[in-house]
Short mmCIF file of C-alpha atoms in Angstrom, two decimals:
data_model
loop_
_atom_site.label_atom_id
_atom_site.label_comp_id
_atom_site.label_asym_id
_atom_site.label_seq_id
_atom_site.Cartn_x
_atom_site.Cartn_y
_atom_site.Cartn_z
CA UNK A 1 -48.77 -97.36 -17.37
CA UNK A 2 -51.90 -96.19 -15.45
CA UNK A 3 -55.50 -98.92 -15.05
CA UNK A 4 -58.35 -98.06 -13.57
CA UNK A 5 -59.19 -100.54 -11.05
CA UNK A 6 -63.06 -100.44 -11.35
CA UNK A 7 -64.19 -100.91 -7.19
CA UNK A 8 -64.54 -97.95 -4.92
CA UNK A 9 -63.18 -100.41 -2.05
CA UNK A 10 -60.63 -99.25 -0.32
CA UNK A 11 -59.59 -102.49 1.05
CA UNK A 12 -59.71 -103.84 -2.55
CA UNK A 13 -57.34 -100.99 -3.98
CA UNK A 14 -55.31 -101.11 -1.45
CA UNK A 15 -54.28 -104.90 -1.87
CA UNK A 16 -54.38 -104.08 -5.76
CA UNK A 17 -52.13 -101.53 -5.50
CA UNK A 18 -49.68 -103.19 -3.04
CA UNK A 19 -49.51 -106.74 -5.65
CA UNK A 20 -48.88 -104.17 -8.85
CA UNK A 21 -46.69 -102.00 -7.09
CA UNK A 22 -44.09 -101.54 -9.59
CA UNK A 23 -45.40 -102.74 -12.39
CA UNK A 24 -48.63 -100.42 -13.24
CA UNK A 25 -49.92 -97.04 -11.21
CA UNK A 26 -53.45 -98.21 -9.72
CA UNK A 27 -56.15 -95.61 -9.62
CA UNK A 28 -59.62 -96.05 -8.93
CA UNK A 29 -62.61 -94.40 -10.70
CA UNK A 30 -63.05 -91.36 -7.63
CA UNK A 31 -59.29 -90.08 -8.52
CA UNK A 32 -60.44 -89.50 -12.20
CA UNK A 33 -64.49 -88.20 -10.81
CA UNK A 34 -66.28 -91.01 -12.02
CA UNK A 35 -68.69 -91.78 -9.15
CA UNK A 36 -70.96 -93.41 -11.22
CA UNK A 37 -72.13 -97.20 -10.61
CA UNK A 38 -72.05 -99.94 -13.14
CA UNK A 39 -75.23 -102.47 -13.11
CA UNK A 40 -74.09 -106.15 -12.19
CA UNK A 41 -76.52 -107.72 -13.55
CA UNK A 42 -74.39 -110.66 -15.01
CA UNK A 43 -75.42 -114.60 -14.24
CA UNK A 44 -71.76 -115.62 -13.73
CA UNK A 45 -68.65 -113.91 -12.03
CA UNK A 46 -67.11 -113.45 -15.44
CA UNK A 47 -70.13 -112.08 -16.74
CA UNK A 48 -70.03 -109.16 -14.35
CA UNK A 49 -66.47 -108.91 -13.99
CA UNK A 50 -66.61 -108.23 -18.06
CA UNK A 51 -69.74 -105.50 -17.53
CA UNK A 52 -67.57 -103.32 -14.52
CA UNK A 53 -64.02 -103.56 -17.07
CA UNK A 54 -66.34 -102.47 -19.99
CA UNK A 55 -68.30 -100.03 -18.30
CA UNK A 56 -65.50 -97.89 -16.10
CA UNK A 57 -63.12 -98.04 -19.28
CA UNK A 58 -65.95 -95.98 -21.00
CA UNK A 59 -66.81 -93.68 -18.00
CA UNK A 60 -63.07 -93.35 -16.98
CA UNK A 61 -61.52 -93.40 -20.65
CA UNK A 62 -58.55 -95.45 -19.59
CA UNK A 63 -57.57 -98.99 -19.87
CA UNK A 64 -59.28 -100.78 -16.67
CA UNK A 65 -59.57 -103.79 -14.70
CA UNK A 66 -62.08 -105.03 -12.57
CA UNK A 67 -63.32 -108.33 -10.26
CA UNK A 68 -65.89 -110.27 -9.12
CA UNK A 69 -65.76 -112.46 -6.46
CA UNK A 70 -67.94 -115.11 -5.20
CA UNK A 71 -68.40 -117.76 -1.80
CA UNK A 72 -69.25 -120.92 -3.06
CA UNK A 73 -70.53 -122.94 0.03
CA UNK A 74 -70.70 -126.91 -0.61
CA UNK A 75 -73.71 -127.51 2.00
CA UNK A 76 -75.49 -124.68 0.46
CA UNK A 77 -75.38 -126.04 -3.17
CA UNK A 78 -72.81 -123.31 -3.80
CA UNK A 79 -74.53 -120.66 -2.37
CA UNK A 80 -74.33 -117.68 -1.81
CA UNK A 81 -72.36 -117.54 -5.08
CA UNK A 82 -72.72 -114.12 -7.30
CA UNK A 83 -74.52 -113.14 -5.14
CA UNK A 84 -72.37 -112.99 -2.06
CA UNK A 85 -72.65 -108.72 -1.49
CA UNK A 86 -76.11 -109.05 -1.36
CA UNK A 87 -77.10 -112.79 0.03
CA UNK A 88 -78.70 -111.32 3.11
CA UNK A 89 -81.48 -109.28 1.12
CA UNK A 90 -81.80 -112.59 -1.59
CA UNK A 91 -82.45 -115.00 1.69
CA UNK A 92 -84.89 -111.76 3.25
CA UNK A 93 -86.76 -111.76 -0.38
CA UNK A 94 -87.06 -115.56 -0.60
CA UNK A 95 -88.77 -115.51 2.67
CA UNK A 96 -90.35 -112.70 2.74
CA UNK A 97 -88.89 -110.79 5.62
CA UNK A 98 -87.85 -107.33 5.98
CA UNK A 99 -84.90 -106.16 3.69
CA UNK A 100 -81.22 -105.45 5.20
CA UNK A 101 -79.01 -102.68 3.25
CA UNK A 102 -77.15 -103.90 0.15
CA UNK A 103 -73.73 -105.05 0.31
CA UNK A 104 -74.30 -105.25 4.45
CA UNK A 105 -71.74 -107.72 5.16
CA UNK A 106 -72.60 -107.98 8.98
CA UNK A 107 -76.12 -108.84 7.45
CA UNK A 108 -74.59 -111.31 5.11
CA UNK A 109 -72.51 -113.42 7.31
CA UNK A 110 -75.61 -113.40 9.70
CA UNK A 111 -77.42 -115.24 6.97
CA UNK A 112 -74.43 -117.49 5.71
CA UNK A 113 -74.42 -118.91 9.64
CA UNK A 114 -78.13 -119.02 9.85
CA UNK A 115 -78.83 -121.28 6.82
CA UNK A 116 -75.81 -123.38 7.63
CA UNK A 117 -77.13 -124.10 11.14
CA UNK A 118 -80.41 -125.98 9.03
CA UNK A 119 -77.47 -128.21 7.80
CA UNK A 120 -76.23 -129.91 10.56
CA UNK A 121 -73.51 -132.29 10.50
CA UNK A 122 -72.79 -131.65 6.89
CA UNK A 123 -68.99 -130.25 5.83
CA UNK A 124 -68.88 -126.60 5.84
CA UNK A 125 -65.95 -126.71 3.47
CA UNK A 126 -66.20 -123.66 0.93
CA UNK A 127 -64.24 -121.17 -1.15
CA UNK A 128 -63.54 -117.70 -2.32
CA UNK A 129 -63.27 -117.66 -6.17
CA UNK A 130 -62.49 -114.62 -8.48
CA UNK A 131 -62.53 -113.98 -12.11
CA UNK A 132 -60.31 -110.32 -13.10
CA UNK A 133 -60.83 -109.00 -16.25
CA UNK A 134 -58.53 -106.69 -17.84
CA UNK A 135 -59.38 -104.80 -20.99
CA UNK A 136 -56.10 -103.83 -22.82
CA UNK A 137 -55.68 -102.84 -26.58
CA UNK A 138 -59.31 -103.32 -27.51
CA UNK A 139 -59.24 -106.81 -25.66
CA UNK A 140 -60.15 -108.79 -23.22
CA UNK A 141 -58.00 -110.43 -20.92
CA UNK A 142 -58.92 -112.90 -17.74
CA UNK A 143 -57.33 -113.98 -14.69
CA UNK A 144 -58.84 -116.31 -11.86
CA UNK A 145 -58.00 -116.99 -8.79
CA UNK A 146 -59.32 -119.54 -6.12
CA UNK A 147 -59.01 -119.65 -2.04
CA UNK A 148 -60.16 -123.29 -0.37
CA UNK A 149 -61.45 -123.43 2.89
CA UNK A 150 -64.64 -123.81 5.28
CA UNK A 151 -67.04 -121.62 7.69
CA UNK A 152 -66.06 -121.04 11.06
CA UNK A 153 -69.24 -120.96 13.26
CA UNK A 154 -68.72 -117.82 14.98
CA UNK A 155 -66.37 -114.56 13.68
CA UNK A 156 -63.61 -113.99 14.87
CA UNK A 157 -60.65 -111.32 14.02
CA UNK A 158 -60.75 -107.25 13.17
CA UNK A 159 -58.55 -107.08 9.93
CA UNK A 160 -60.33 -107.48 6.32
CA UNK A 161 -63.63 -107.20 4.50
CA UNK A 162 -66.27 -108.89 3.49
CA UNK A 163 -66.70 -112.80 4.98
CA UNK A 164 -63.16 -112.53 6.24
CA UNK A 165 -63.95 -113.13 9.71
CA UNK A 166 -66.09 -116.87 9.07
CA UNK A 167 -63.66 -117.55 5.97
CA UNK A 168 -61.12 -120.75 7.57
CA UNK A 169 -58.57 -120.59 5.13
CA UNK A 170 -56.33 -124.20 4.43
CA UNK A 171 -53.24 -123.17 4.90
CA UNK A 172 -53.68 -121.52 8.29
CA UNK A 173 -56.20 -123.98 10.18
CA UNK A 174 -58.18 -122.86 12.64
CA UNK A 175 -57.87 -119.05 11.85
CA UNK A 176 -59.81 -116.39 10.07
CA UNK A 177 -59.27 -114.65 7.38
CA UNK A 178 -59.82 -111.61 9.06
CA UNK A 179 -56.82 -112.85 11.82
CA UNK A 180 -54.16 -113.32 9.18
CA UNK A 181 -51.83 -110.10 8.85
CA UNK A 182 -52.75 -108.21 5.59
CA UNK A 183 -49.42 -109.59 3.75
CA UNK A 184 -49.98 -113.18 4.70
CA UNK A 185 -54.05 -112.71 3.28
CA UNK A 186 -52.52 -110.84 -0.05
CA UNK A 187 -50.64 -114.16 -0.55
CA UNK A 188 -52.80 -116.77 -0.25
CA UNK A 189 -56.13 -114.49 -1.28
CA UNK A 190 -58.10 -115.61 -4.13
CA UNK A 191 -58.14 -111.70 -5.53
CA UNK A 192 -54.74 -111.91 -4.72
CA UNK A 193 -53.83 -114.98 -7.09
CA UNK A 194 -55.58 -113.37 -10.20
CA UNK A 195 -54.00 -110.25 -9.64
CA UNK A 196 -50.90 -111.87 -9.59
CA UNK A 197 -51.44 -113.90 -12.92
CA UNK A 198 -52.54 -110.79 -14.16
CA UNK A 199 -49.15 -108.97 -12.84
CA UNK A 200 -46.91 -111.16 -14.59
CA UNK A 201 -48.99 -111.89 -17.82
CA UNK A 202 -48.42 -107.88 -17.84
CA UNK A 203 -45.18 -108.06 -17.86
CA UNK A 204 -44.33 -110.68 -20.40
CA UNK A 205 -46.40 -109.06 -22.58
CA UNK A 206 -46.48 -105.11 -22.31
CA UNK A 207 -42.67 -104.89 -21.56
CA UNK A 208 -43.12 -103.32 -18.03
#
């Protein structure tokens, strides 16, 4: 069986494709020519995790699945949220300085430090959370997945994406993210865990 997995992120279909290996054939949206973007403009991870599965199974014409992650960090009320890819232009808007790119990571951790440094002394515990949503059959199908840790207050390691490099994960203190080898992050990864459910929910169900 072939899904769509509805990112354009390498990184993302790479890690997709290495959990499902076996199970499903992965493809994302450029192998079929569909370059075309789908608005986000959902209030809750869910939300646009349903609106990318919806969207790219029209545009692609195949049965698709798609995430949305967010960083929930405590000090910041939950910030940046849903709106982790693009918390350094939010921040920029709110106080009315010039705009970074979209999706500029470098630009978002940048922020994520800088408004944590006007909490001092308060925990900088955190975590990566992700909602999948599969459409299958005419329905819709969810998977979540959760990764608990804190901020580092510097980056530090090459591998991953993202907030990888300030993301201190619980079961490896003291490192990054972005320092764990790719198959140690694909285990303990928040995307990772609701691909997995999603993995074997496929097999008890659609005999693969």
């Amino acid at each position: 069986m072939k899904l769509v997995f509805a990112t354009g992120n390498k990184d993302k279909l790479r890690e997709a494709r290495e959990i499902l290996d076996g199970i499903v054939e992965v493809v994302g949206p450029a192998q079929l020519g569909v370059f075309e973007e789908v608005e986000e403009n959902g209030l809750t991870l869910k939300e646009n995790s349903v609106l990318k599965a919806r969207g790219y199974r029209a545009l692609c014409g195949l049965d698709c699945f798609a995430d949305d992650t967010g960083l929930e960090v405590d000090a910041l009320g939950g910030a940046p949220g849903v709106h982790a890819a693009r918390y350094a232009v939010d921040v920029a808007r709110r106080d009315g300085l010039p705009l970074p790119p979209d999706h500029d990571f470098s630009a978002n951790i940048d922020t994520l430090l800088r408004e944590l440094s006007l909490h001092p002394g308060e925990p900088r515990t955190a975590r990566f959370r992700s909602v999948v949503t599969l459409t299958l059959g005419g329905g819709l199908h969810f998977f979540e997945g959760t990764l608990e840790g804190s901020i580092a207050s510097v980056r530090s390691g090459s591998g991953g994406f993202g907030y990888d490099p300030v993301f201190l994960p619980d079961e490896y203190p003291g490192r990054s993210v972005a320092e764990l080898p790719q198959e140690v992050k694909n285990a303990i990864s928040h995307r990772g865990k609701a691909l997995r459910a999603m993995a074997q929910w496929l097999k008890q169900n659609c005999n693969l």
